[in-house]
Short mmCIF file of C-alpha atoms in Angstrom, two decimals:
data_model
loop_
_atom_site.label_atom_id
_atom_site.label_comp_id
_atom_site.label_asym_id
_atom_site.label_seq_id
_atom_site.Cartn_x
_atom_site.Cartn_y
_atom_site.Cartn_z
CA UNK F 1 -10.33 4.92 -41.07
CA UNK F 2 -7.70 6.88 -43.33
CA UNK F 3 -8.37 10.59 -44.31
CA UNK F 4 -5.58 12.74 -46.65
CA UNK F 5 -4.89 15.67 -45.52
CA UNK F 6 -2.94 18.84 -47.56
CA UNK F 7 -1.63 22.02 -46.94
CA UNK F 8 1.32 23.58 -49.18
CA UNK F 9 2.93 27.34 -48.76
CA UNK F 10 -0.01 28.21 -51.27
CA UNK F 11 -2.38 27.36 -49.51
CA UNK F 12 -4.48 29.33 -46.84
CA UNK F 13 -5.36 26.20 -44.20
CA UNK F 14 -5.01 22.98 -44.01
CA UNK F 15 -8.20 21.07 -46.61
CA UNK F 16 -9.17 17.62 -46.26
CA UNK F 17 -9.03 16.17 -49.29
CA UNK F 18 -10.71 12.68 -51.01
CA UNK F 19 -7.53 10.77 -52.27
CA UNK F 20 -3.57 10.74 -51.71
CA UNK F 21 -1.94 13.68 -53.07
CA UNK F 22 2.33 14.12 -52.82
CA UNK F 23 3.23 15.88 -49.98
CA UNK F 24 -0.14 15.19 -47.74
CA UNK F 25 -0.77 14.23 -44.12
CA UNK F 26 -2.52 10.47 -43.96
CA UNK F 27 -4.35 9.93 -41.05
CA UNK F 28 -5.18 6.44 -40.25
CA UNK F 29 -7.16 5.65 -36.79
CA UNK F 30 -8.87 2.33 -35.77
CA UNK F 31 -7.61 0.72 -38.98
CA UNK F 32 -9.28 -2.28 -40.02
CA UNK F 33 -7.22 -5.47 -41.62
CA UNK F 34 -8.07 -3.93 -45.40
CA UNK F 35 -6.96 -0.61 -44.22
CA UNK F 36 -3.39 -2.38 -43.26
CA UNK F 37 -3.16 -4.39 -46.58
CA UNK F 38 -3.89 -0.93 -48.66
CA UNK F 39 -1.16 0.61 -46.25
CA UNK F 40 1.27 -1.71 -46.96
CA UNK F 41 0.93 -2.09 -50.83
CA UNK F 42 -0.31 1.17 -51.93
CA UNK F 43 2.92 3.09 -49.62
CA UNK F 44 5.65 0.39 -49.58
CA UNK F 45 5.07 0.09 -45.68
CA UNK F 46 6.49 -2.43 -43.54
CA UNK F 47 3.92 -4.77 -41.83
CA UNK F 48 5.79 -5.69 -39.22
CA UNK F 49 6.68 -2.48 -38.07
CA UNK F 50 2.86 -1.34 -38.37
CA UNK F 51 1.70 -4.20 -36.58
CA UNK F 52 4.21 -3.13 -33.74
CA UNK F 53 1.99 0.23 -33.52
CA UNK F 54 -1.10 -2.04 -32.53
CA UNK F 55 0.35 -3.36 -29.86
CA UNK F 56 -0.57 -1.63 -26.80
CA UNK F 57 2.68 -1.69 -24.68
CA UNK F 58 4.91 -0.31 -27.72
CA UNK F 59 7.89 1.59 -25.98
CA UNK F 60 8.97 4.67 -27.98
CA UNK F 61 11.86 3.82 -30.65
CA UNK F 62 13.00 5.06 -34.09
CA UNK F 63 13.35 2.46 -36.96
CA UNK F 64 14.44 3.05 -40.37
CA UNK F 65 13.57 0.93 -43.62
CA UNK F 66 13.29 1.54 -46.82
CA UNK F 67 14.02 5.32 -46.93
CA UNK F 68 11.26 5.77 -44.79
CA UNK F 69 11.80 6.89 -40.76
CA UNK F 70 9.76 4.70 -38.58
CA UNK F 71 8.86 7.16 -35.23
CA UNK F 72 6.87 5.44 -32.17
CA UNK F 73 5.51 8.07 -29.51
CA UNK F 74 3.29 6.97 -26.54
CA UNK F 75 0.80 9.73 -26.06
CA UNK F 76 -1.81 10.08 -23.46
CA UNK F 77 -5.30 8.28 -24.08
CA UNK F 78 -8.75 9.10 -21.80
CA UNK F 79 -11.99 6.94 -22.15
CA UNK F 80 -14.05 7.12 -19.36
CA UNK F 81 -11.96 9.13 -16.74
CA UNK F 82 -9.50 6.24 -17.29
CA UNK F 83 -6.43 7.86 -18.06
CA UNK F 84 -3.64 5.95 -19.54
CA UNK F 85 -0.93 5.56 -22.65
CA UNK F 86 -1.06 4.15 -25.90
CA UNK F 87 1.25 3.92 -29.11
CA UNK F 88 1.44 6.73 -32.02
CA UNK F 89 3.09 5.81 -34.88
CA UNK F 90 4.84 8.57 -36.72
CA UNK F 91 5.96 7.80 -40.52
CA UNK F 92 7.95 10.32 -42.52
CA UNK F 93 8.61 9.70 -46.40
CA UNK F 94 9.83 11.65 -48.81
CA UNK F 95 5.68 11.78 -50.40
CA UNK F 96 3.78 11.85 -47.69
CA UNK F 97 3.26 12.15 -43.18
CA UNK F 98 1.87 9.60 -41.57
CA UNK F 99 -0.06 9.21 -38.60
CA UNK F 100 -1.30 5.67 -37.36
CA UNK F 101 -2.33 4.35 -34.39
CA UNK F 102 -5.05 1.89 -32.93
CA UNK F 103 -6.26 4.90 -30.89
CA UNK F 104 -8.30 7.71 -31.31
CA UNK F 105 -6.44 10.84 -29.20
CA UNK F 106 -9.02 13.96 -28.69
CA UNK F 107 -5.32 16.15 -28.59
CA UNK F 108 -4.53 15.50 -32.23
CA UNK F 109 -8.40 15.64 -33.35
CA UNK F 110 -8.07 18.97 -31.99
CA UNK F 111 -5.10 19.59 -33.41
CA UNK F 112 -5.90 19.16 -37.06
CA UNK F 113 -9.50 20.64 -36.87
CA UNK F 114 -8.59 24.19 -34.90
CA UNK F 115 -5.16 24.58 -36.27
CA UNK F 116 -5.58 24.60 -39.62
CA UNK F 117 -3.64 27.74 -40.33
CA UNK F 118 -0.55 26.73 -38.09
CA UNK F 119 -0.13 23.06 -40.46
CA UNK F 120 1.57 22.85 -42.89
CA UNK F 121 1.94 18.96 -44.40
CA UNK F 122 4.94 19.55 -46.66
CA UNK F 123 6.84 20.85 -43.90
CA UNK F 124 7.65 17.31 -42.69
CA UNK F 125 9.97 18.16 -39.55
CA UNK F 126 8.25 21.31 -38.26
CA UNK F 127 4.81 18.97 -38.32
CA UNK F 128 6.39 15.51 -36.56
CA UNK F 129 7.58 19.20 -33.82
CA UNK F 130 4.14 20.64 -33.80
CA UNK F 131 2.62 16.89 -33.03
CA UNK F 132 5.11 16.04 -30.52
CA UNK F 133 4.76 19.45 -28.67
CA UNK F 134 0.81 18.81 -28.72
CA UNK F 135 1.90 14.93 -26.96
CA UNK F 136 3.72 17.35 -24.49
CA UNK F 137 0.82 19.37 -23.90
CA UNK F 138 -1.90 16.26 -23.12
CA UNK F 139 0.99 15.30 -20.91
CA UNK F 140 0.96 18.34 -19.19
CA UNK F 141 -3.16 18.64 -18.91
CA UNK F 142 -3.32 15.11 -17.40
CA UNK F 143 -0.41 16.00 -14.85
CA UNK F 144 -2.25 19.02 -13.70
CA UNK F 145 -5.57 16.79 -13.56
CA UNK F 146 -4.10 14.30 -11.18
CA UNK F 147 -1.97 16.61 -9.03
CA UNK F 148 -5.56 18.75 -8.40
CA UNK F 149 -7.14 15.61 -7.01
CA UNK F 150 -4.01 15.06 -5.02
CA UNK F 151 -4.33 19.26 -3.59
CA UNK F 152 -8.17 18.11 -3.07
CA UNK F 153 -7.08 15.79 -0.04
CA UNK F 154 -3.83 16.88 1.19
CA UNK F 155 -5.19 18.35 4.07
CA UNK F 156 -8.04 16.01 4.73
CA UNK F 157 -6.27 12.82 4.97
CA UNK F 158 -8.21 11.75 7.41
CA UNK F 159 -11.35 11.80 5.41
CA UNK F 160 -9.93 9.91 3.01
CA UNK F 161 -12.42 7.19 1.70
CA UNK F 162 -11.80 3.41 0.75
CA UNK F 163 -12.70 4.54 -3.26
CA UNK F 164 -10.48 7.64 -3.07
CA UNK F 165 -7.32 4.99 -2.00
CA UNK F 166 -7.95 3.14 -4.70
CA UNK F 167 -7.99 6.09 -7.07
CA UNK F 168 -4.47 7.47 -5.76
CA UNK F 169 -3.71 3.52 -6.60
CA UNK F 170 -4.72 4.12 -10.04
CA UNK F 171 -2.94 7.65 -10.32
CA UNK F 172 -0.11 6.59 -9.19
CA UNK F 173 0.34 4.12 -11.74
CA UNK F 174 -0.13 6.18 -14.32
CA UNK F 175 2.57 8.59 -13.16
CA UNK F 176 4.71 6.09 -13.62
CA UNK F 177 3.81 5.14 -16.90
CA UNK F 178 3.86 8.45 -17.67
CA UNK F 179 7.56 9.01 -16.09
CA UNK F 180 8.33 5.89 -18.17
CA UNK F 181 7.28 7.09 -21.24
CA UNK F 182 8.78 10.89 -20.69
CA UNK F 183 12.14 9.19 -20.20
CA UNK F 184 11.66 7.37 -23.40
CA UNK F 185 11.01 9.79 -25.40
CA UNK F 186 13.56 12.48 -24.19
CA UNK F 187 16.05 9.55 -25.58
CA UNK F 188 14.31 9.43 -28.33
CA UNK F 189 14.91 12.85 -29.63
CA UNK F 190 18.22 12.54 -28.82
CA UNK F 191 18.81 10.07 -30.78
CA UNK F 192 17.08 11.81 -33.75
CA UNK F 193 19.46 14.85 -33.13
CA UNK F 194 22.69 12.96 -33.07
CA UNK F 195 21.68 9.87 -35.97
CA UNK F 196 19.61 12.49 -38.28
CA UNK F 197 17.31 10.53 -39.15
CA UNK F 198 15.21 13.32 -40.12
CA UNK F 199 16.36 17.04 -41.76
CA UNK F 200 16.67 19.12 -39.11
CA UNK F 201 17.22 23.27 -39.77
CA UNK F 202 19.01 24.96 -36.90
CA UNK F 203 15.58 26.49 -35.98
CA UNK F 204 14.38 23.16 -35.73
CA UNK F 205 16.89 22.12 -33.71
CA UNK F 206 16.17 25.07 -31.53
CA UNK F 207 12.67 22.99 -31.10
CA UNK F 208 13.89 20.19 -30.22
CA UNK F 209 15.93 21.22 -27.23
CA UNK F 210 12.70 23.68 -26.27
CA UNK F 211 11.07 20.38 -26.47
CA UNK F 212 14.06 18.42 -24.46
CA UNK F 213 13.74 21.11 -21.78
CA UNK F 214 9.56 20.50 -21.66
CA UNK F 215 9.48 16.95 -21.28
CA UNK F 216 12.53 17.64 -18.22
CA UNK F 217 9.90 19.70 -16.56
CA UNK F 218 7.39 17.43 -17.07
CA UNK F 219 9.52 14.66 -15.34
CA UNK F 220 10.51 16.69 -13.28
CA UNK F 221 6.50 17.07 -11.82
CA UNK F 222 5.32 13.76 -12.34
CA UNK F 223 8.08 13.05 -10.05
CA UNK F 224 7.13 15.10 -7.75
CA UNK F 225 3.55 14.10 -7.35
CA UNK F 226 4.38 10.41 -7.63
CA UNK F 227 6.25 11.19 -4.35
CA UNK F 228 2.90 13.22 -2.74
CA UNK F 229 0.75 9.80 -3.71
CA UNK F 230 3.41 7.77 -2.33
CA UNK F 231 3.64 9.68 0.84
CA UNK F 232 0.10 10.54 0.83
CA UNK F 233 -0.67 7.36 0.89
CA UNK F 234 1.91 5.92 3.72
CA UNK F 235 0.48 8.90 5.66
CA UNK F 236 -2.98 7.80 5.22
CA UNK F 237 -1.67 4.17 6.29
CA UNK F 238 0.17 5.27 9.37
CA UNK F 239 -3.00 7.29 10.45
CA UNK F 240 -5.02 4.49 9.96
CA UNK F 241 -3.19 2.14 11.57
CA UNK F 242 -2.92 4.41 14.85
CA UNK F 243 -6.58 4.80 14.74
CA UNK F 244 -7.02 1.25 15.01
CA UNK F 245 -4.32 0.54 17.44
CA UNK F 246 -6.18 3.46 19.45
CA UNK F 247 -9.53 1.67 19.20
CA UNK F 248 -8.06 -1.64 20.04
CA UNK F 249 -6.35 -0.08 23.51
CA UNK F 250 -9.71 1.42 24.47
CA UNK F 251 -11.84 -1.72 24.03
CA UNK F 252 -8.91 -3.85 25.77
CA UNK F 253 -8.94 -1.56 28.47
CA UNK F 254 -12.76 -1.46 28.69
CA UNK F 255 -12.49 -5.56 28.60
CA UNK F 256 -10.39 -5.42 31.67
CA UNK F 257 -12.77 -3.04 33.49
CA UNK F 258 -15.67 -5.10 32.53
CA UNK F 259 -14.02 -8.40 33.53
CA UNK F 260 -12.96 -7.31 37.13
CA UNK F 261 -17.64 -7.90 38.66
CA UNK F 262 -17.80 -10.35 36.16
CA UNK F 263 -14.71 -12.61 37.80
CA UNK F 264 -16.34 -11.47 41.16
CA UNK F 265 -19.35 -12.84 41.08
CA UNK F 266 -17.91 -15.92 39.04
CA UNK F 267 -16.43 -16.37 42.46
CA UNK F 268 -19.07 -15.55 44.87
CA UNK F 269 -21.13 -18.43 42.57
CA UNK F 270 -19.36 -21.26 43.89
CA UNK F 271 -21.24 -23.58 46.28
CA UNK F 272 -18.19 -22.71 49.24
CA UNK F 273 -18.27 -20.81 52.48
CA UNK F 274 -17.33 -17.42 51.30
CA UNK F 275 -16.29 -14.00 53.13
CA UNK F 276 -19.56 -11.94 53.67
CA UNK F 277 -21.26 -15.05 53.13
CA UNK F 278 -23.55 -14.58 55.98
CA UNK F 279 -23.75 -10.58 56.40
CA UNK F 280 -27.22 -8.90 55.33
CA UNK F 281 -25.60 -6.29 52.81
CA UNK F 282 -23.25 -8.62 50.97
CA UNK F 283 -23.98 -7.53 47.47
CA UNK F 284 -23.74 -4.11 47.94
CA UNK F 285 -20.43 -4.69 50.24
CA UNK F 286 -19.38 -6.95 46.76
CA UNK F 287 -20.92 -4.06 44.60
CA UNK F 288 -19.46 -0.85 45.84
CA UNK F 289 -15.79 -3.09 45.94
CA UNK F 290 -16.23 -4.24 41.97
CA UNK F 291 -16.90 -0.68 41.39
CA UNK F 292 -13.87 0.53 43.71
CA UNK F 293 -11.79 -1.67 41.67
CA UNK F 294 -12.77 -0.43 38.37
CA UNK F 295 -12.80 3.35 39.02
CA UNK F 296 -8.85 2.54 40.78
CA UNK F 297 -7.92 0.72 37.06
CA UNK F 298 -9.88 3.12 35.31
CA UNK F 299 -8.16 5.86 36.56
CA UNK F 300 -4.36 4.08 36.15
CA UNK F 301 -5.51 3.92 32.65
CA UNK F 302 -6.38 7.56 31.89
CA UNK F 303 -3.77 8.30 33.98
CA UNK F 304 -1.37 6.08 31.48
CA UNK F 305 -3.38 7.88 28.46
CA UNK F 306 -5.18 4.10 28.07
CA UNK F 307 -8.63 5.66 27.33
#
């Protein structure tokens, strides 16, 4: 799908508007195989390059061709309370902003219906800062997300169910996408501040390192509660594991109790001449010394915190 949209410094808000116009925003989302072929003749784009934006494990990078500056951004995607992150394409030309990706992201549907009056499309650097602050912002949201499910459990680790283990799984891979990508893209904009690929104002600039310093912070935290998964989750194993070592003691323990009549009377079965063989209260002579014998080993092993 491919929309146009325009805002000058005449304008009150940002209109949609039916065709291409110099100096719009074109929005292309889900684009179909026409869509690409119109893409690539009607703006001089190169195919390769938009083909690269398809592909799902796209690392952030800045290419340059034909006048045009070639931006790739990961940005966070949710479907289903599956969180994870998938490739923006950012194209800046001296006629027109593009935005392309595979991907439908809720942030930048937001974005261009509720901040009309903040966009301006002929205002090419400010908008690729305003985009990439909003890519900051979903990072942020799904941080805080995860590290509130982490909070939920801290102190109930032992309560900890087989599904919620293989959620923290799950979150903590996505941290570290997410660290991944942060890393990524902090080089990125440095490399657009020292190569210019873009015209950057000194207020702009001012941006950018606001923006340097956000995505620090934001590695900074998903670093942090990769490490409260990480230990979360060896804490849950350790606990585990005692539990069943604890479990495994008491039965053994409870074996070797139970064991002590049964090799008893194994031996008072045997078709011998055997003490007490011919006294009238034998079994309760064998009885009361089986259960001698187990209260003496039963109390050894409470005694060696056994049971």
């Amino acid at each position: 799908m491919i929309s146009y949209y325009l805002r000058t410094i005449q304008d009150k808000v940002l209109k949609k508007i039916p065709e291409f116009a110099k100096g719009c925003l074109i929005y292309c989302i889900e684009p179909k195989e026409e869509e690409l072929e119109f893409l690539k003749s009607q703006f001089l784009l190169n195919g390769d390059l938009l083909n690269d934006a398809l592909d799902p494990y796209e690392i952030p990078r800045v290419e340059e061709d034909q006048g045009k500056v070639y931006i790739f951004l990961r940005a966070p995607f949710v479907e289903k309370e599956k969180i994870s992150t998938f490739p923006l394409l950012i194209v800046i030309a001296s006629e027109f902003f593009l935005l392309f990706s595979q991907n439908k992201f809720n942030f930048l549907e937001e974005f261009l219906e509720k901040e009309k009056q903040l966009i301006f499309t002929t205002q090419k650097t400010k908008l690729f800062l305003q985009i990439l602050s909003k890519i900051c912002e979903a990072f942020n949201t799904n941080i805080v997300k995860i590290n509130k499910e982490i909070k939920r459990v801290v102190f109930e680790v032992k309560r900890i169910e087989e599904e919620e283990i293989k959620q923290f799984i799950q979150f903590e891979f996505i941290l570290q996408d997410f660290l991944s990508t942060l890393v990524s893209t902090k080089i990125l904009i440095t490399s657009l501040l020292q190569k210019q690929y873009i015209e950057l104002f000194p207020a702009d600039k001012e941006l950018i390192e606001d923006l340097i310093i956000d995505l620090n912070q934001l590695e900074e935290i998903s670093k942090s509660s990769l490490k409260n998964l990480v230990n979360l989750r060896e804490g849950h194993e350790i606990i585990f594991t005692n539990m069943v070592n604890k479990v495994i003691k008491i039965l053994t323990a409870y074996t070797i109790l139970v064991s002590i009549p049964t090799i008893i009377a194994s031996f008072y079965g045997m078709n011998v001449n055997l003490p007490f063989g011919e006294q009238k209260f034998a079994f309760f002579i064998i009885l009361f010394f089986s259960l001698a014998l187990m209260t003496f080993l039963f109390l050894i092993f409470k005694w060696k915190k056994w049971v």
